[in-house]
Amino acid sequence: MKVKVSRKAHFNAAHRLYRKDWSDKKNDAVFGKCNNPNFHGHNYELIVSIFGEIDPETGFVMDMKVLKDLIAHEIEDALDHKNLNLEVPEFAALNPTAENIAVVIWHKLRPHIDDKNTLEVQLYETPRNFVTFKG
Amino acid sequence: MKVKVSRKAHFNAAHRLYRKDWSDKKNDAVFGKCNNPNFHGHNYELIVSIFGEIDPETGFVMDMKVLKDLIAHEIEDALDHKNLNLEVPEFAALNPTAENIAVVIWHKLRPHIDDKNTLEVQLYETPRNFVTFKG
Amino acid sequence: MKVKVSRKAHFNAAHRLYRKDWSDKKNDAVFGKCNNPNFHGHNYELIVSIFGEIDPETGFVMDMKVLKDLIAHEIEDALDHKNLNLEVPEFAALNPTAENIAVVIWHKLRPHIDDKNTLEVQLYETPRNFVTFKG
Amino acid sequence: MKVKVSRKAHFNAAHRLYRKDWSDKKNDAVFGKCNNPNFHGHNYELIVSIFGEIDPETGFVMDMKVLKDLIAHEIEDALDHKNLNLEVPEFAALNPTAENIAVVIWHKLRPHIDDKNTLEVQLYETPRNFVTFKG
Amino acid sequence: MKVKVSRKAHFNAAHRLYRKDWSDKKNDAVFGKCNNPNFHGHNYELIVSIFGEIDPETGFVMDMKVLKDLIAHEIEDALDHKNLNLEVPEFAALNPTAENIAVVIWHKLRPHIDDKNTLEVQLYETPRNFVTFKG
Amino acid sequence: MKVKVSRKAHFNAAHRLYRKDWSDKKNDAVFGKCNNPNFHGHNYELIVSIFGEIDPETGFVMDMKVLKDLIAHEIEDALDHKNLNLEVPEFAALNPTAENIAVVIWHKLRPHIDDKNTLEVQLYETPRNFVTFKG
């Protein structure tokens, strides 16, 4: 009896898309206004999903309160109201695209999730752009 | 040409998370304020999805009007404006977590869906907590 | 330079619409399935708005963090995961319709809001039914 | 490192569900008021998703600006503010159900998407009815 | 103790913006692709609000079930799955813009609402375009 | 016959709440993590509303296409993907709170709106925090 349980959270942050090893001209050509050197920002909406067996005792796959607190400590504390390029070590040498942010979030959460369960991360950069990573 | 068709519905209900065979202390420790003996409640948003071949004659996997009426009769009539613990037989001995409610809904709908098609139930307990069950 | 600032919050609760001084028959006739004696429940979405002058020093009408904490302490602590009829003193003799809940919330918040400012409460009982009270 | 990237778009259109080779009576029996010969219409919300490897250079599976423009040229120009039955060649002999529209959109986009990537189309006919096609 | 109670409903319809007494050229210049002679359509989301005193007996400004049924009979039956230009008498000589549709809905509902109460109609033509009329 | 017509738009930007004439300590005390010197950011959702008479010829208060283009040129071009503190002249000496941004947007749009009509600006900084300014 496998069920996927999902918890929605959010954080907001500044970022800039660019590569240090590219010229300004190439960064502009590829990333357009997302390459603004003064940064821009987003309200990121995050959905974290755990897929696993229902515990027959509690009726939970995972206690949502525990999942909520885990997201708060591991993700919101690390990313909320931050400049992703300047203040989040994972993006020191990694372009903070929605794809890469989702993968980073997955890696930060994975050690805290039961090995038997699957972890999925969905990240909305805007209400019209979003990505999904299952690891 | 397999397509998934989805229909959104909703119901609201009171419930309480607890196990009769546990002490009050253990129920409180595990379920927190969801164990309030006077109950609390939710607006449950429900998405029922059917995955199957498009009928080349009608262009439908399943007529949405039929699916809407099926959900109304099998699920809304049974759960809407009800106390899940006290009035819904399936939860007489089953903790009405979102996970268990989704599984119960799946079993109530499955006999009415064509055997060749797959049935998926997604249930939002709140806009931030939801579960998905594919059977 | 008057601006209205709004903060969204939510709580969930069980309730029942009925009057003790009416017969069961009359309660059923007027309140229908909302009169279920075993209760039902909702996810209440709450929008609290303050209308007043922008403070030229801070650029705030009211600090949203302060408003968020005020709603948490005065409203969420009092109503979240509660049975409105049985556990919230304001509804001991008052029918917990959306209209009455909005008025009760307004009276709980009003003493904490600057006299010069206007207070508005909007309460969604479901995504399709909501009420607004300006006091 | 495979990620699904999604882009939301929309268009509105008139349509009518019916088959030329059926009698009016049969069309009415099967399609009900959706068979109104004077047409009705919808705001179609469209989510196009691409599943593939993250390009290690850009951090993109596919540049969202490119995907946005592709949807505008291939889908919105063809379907927005159109009568699907009368003006869109693909529906000259195909009933414009949500299922069939999703399949048509998929076929219009597929030639423009990298062969190594998977394409998924999700189409909301109303906020309560939607379909998903993965090809 | 005046409160505004609101009920959300929806209908979908085909329409076309144009004036019979204008040339095709002028209709095109002013209404653009909304003037498509084959029609296009929308999912109209409708919010009907009543502002008045809370009845101290029931706790209602107006029973939401009554308001829901009123909208169903007066508005949904008249407009849902219809071609506004061809099938709705009010638009025989009136351009069915969102503004005019809102005014027509207001006039259809007004005779059924208590004289002491105020009526407001909000109509979403798309998620990005909407109008509000208070009469 | 006065109607309010509304158009939704959006932009995203980086910002920081602080006053140059305050000490770091005071900025931190008042603005908390919103004072991060490396900036953070938001997806701002903007609703611009015009209240005025329906033109009996067109059935419009204001052509939505014109309003959409006006918002694009005056607001999105000026604020989208920008650092509000560093790149938008209006905030050189003005703290970019939601309140102040709404007032700035109102002043940028007002000269382009017919004098007879009223202009209202609603700005969502996050889905839970928003402000409304009527001028």
PDB file of N, CA and C in Angstrom, chain B residues 12-55:
ATOM      1  N   ASN B  12     -16.227  18.458   2.668  1.00  0.00           N
ATOM      2  CA  ASN B  12     -15.634  18.843   3.944  1.00  0.00           C
ATOM      3  C   ASN B  12     -16.151  17.925   5.039  1.00  0.00           C
ATOM      4  N   ALA B  13     -15.327  17.723   6.048  1.00  0.00           N
ATOM      5  CA  ALA B  13     -15.625  16.706   7.054  1.00  0.00           C
ATOM      6  C   ALA B  13     -14.869  17.024   8.338  1.00  0.00           C
ATOM      7  N   ALA B  14     -15.372  16.457   9.436  1.00  0.00           N
ATOM      8  CA  ALA B  14     -14.641  16.508  10.705  1.00  0.00           C
ATOM      9  C   ALA B  14     -13.887  15.186  10.877  1.00  0.00           C
ATOM     10  N   HIS B  15     -12.783  15.229  11.580  1.00  0.00           N
ATOM     11  CA  HIS B  15     -12.105  13.980  11.926  1.00  0.00           C
ATOM     12  C   HIS B  15     -11.209  14.194  13.137  1.00  0.00           C
ATOM     13  N   ARG B  16     -10.606  13.125  13.575  1.00  0.00           N
ATOM     14  CA  ARG B  16      -9.673  13.115  14.694  1.00  0.00           C
ATOM     15  C   ARG B  16      -8.703  11.991  14.414  1.00  0.00           C
ATOM     16  N   LEU B  17      -7.423  12.228  14.631  1.00  0.00           N
ATOM     17  CA  LEU B  17      -6.447  11.153  14.467  1.00  0.00           C
ATOM     18  C   LEU B  17      -6.202  10.494  15.826  1.00  0.00           C
ATOM     19  N   TYR B  18      -6.513   9.229  15.931  1.00  0.00           N
ATOM     20  CA  TYR B  18      -6.160   8.501  17.162  1.00  0.00           C
ATOM     21  C   TYR B  18      -6.431   7.005  16.987  1.00  0.00           C
ATOM     22  N   ARG B  19      -5.892   6.230  17.872  1.00  0.00           N
ATOM     23  CA  ARG B  19      -6.126   4.787  17.903  1.00  0.00           C
ATOM     24  C   ARG B  19      -6.760   4.437  19.242  1.00  0.00           C
ATOM     25  N   LYS B  20      -7.870   3.705  19.159  1.00  0.00           N
ATOM     26  CA  LYS B  20      -8.570   3.315  20.392  1.00  0.00           C
ATOM     27  C   LYS B  20      -7.686   2.449  21.294  1.00  0.00           C
ATOM     28  N   ASP B  21      -6.795   1.672  20.663  1.00  0.00           N
ATOM     29  CA  ASP B  21      -5.981   0.736  21.438  1.00  0.00           C
ATOM     30  C   ASP B  21      -4.730   1.393  22.026  1.00  0.00           C
ATOM     31  N   TRP B  22      -4.573   2.692  21.865  1.00  0.00           N
ATOM     32  CA  TRP B  22      -3.440   3.400  22.476  1.00  0.00           C
ATOM     33  C   TRP B  22      -3.943   4.212  23.657  1.00  0.00           C
ATOM     34  N   SER B  23      -3.052   4.497  24.589  1.00  0.00           N
ATOM     35  CA  SER B  23      -3.392   5.399  25.697  1.00  0.00           C
ATOM     36  C   SER B  23      -3.574   6.819  25.168  1.00  0.00           C
ATOM     37  N   ASP B  24      -4.274   7.657  25.930  1.00  0.00           N
ATOM     38  CA  ASP B  24      -4.392   9.078  25.573  1.00  0.00           C
ATOM     39  C   ASP B  24      -3.007   9.696  25.431  1.00  0.00           C
ATOM     40  N   LYS B  25      -2.130   9.309  26.319  1.00  0.00           N
ATOM     41  CA  LYS B  25      -0.783   9.904  26.324  1.00  0.00           C
ATOM     42  C   LYS B  25      -0.058   9.592  25.021  1.00  0.00           C
ATOM     43  N   LYS B  26      -0.162   8.330  24.575  1.00  0.00           N
ATOM     44  CA  LYS B  26       0.526   7.961  23.334  1.00  0.00           C
ATOM     45  C   LYS B  26      -0.149   8.640  22.131  1.00  0.00           C
ATOM     46  N   ASN B  27      -1.477   8.666  22.138  1.00  0.00           N
ATOM     47  CA  ASN B  27      -2.185   9.361  21.046  1.00  0.00           C
ATOM     48  C   ASN B  27      -1.739  10.826  20.947  1.00  0.00           C
ATOM     49  N   ASP B  28      -1.644  11.473  22.114  1.00  0.00           N
ATOM     50  CA  ASP B  28      -1.201  12.868  22.113  1.00  0.00           C
ATOM     51  C   ASP B  28       0.233  13.005  21.614  1.00  0.00           C
ATOM     52  N   ALA B  29       1.076  12.103  22.054  1.00  0.00           N
ATOM     53  CA  ALA B  29       2.492  12.199  21.676  1.00  0.00           C
ATOM     54  C   ALA B  29       2.656  12.037  20.172  1.00  0.00           C
ATOM     55  N   VAL B  30       1.898  11.128  19.566  1.00  0.00           N
ATOM     56  CA  VAL B  30       2.068  10.850  18.131  1.00  0.00           C
ATOM     57  C   VAL B  30       1.257  11.810  17.266  1.00  0.00           C
ATOM     58  N   PHE B  31       0.029  12.100  17.656  1.00  0.00           N
ATOM     59  CA  PHE B  31      -0.863  12.849  16.757  1.00  0.00           C
ATOM     60  C   PHE B  31      -1.045  14.322  17.151  1.00  0.00           C
ATOM     61  N   GLY B  32      -0.512  14.719  18.299  1.00  0.00           N
ATOM     62  CA  GLY B  32      -0.554  16.134  18.695  1.00  0.00           C
ATOM     63  C   GLY B  32      -1.962  16.686  18.698  1.00  0.00           C
ATOM     64  N   LYS B  33      -2.130  17.919  18.199  1.00  0.00           N
ATOM     65  CA  LYS B  33      -3.442  18.560  18.255  1.00  0.00           C
ATOM     66  C   LYS B  33      -4.434  17.916  17.278  1.00  0.00           C
ATOM     67  N   CYS B  34      -3.948  17.078  16.350  1.00  0.00           N
ATOM     68  CA  CYS B  34      -4.867  16.329  15.473  1.00  0.00           C
ATOM     69  C   CYS B  34      -5.653  15.286  16.261  1.00  0.00           C
ATOM     70  N   ASN B  35      -5.256  15.056  17.506  1.00  0.00           N
ATOM     71  CA  ASN B  35      -5.928  14.086  18.369  1.00  0.00           C
ATOM     72  C   ASN B  35      -6.996  14.737  19.251  1.00  0.00           C
ATOM     73  N   ASN B  36      -7.306  15.992  19.041  1.00  0.00           N
ATOM     74  CA  ASN B  36      -8.358  16.682  19.809  1.00  0.00           C
ATOM     75  C   ASN B  36      -9.631  15.823  19.864  1.00  0.00           C
ATOM     76  N   PRO B  37     -10.054  15.388  21.065  1.00  0.00           N
ATOM     77  CA  PRO B  37     -11.229  14.496  21.174  1.00  0.00           C
ATOM     78  C   PRO B  37     -12.534  15.148  20.711  1.00  0.00           C
ATOM     79  N   ASN B  38     -12.540  16.464  20.617  1.00  0.00           N
ATOM     80  CA  ASN B  38     -13.731  17.156  20.107  1.00  0.00           C
ATOM     81  C   ASN B  38     -13.706  17.341  18.589  1.00  0.00           C
ATOM     82  N   PHE B  39     -12.678  16.792  17.943  1.00  0.00           N
ATOM     83  CA  PHE B  39     -12.566  16.827  16.476  1.00  0.00           C
ATOM     84  C   PHE B  39     -12.112  18.187  15.942  1.00  0.00           C
ATOM     85  N   HIS B  40     -11.584  18.166  14.740  1.00  0.00           N
ATOM     86  CA  HIS B  40     -11.346  19.374  13.953  1.00  0.00           C
ATOM     87  C   HIS B  40     -11.787  18.995  12.534  1.00  0.00           C
ATOM     88  N   GLY B  41     -11.507  19.830  11.527  1.00  0.00           N
ATOM     89  CA  GLY B  41     -12.019  19.457  10.203  1.00  0.00           C
ATOM     90  C   GLY B  41     -11.261  20.099   9.069  1.00  0.00           C
ATOM     91  N   HIS B  42     -11.616  19.685   7.879  1.00  0.00           N
ATOM     92  CA  HIS B  42     -10.926  20.158   6.674  1.00  0.00           C
ATOM     93  C   HIS B  42     -11.895  20.291   5.500  1.00  0.00           C
ATOM     94  N   ASN B  43     -11.524  21.150   4.538  1.00  0.00           N
ATOM     95  CA  ASN B  43     -12.086  21.098   3.193  1.00  0.00           C
ATOM     96  C   ASN B  43     -11.170  20.191   2.381  1.00  0.00           C
ATOM     97  N   TYR B  44     -11.607  19.006   2.100  1.00  0.00           N
ATOM     98  CA  TYR B  44     -10.797  18.088   1.308  1.00  0.00           C
ATOM     99  C   TYR B  44     -11.016  18.358  -0.179  1.00  0.00           C
ATOM    100  N   GLU B  45      -9.929  18.632  -0.897  1.00  0.00           N
ATOM    101  CA  GLU B  45      -9.992  18.758  -2.355  1.00  0.00           C
ATOM    102  C   GLU B  45      -9.540  17.415  -2.938  1.00  0.00           C
ATOM    103  N   LEU B  46     -10.314  16.881  -3.856  1.00  0.00           N
ATOM    104  CA  LEU B  46     -10.088  15.537  -4.369  1.00  0.00           C
ATOM    105  C   LEU B  46      -9.902  15.580  -5.880  1.00  0.00           C
ATOM    106  N   ILE B  47      -8.825  14.936  -6.377  1.00  0.00           N
ATOM    107  CA  ILE B  47      -8.643  14.798  -7.827  1.00  0.00           C
ATOM    108  C   ILE B  47      -8.628  13.314  -8.164  1.00  0.00           C
ATOM    109  N   VAL B  48      -9.585  12.892  -8.975  1.00  0.00           N
ATOM    110  CA  VAL B  48      -9.682  11.492  -9.404  1.00  0.00           C
ATOM    111  C   VAL B  48      -9.239  11.418 -10.862  1.00  0.00           C
ATOM    112  N   SER B  49      -8.267  10.538 -11.145  1.00  0.00           N
ATOM    113  CA  SER B  49      -7.730  10.426 -12.503  1.00  0.00           C
ATOM    114  C   SER B  49      -7.879   9.005 -13.033  1.00  0.00           C
ATOM    115  N   ILE B  50      -8.235   8.918 -14.307  1.00  0.00           N
ATOM    116  CA  ILE B  50      -8.409   7.640 -15.002  1.00  0.00           C
ATOM    117  C   ILE B  50      -7.418   7.630 -16.158  1.00  0.00           C
ATOM    118  N   PHE B  51      -6.623   6.577 -16.245  1.00  0.00           N
ATOM    119  CA  PHE B  51      -5.635   6.471 -17.309  1.00  0.00           C
ATOM    120  C   PHE B  51      -6.037   5.328 -18.230  1.00  0.00           C
ATOM    121  N   GLY B  52      -6.252   5.667 -19.511  1.00  0.00           N
ATOM    122  CA  GLY B  52      -6.647   4.595 -20.436  1.00  0.00           C
ATOM    123  C   GLY B  52      -6.651   5.092 -21.876  1.00  0.00           C
ATOM    124  N   GLU B  53      -7.068   4.200 -22.780  1.00  0.00           N
ATOM    125  CA  GLU B  53      -7.116   4.523 -24.213  1.00  0.00           C
ATOM    126  C   GLU B  53      -8.248   5.510 -24.514  1.00  0.00           C
ATOM    127  N   ILE B  54      -8.005   6.431 -25.432  1.00  0.00           N
ATOM    128  CA  ILE B  54      -9.080   7.279 -25.942  1.00  0.00           C
ATOM    129  C   ILE B  54     -10.002   6.420 -26.808  1.00  0.00           C
ATOM    130  N   ASP B  55     -11.286   6.471 -26.528  1.00  0.00           N
ATOM    131  CA  ASP B  55     -12.277   5.801 -27.374  1.00  0.00           C
ATOM    132  C   ASP B  55     -12.306   6.543 -28.718  1.00  0.00           C
TER     133      ASP B  55
END
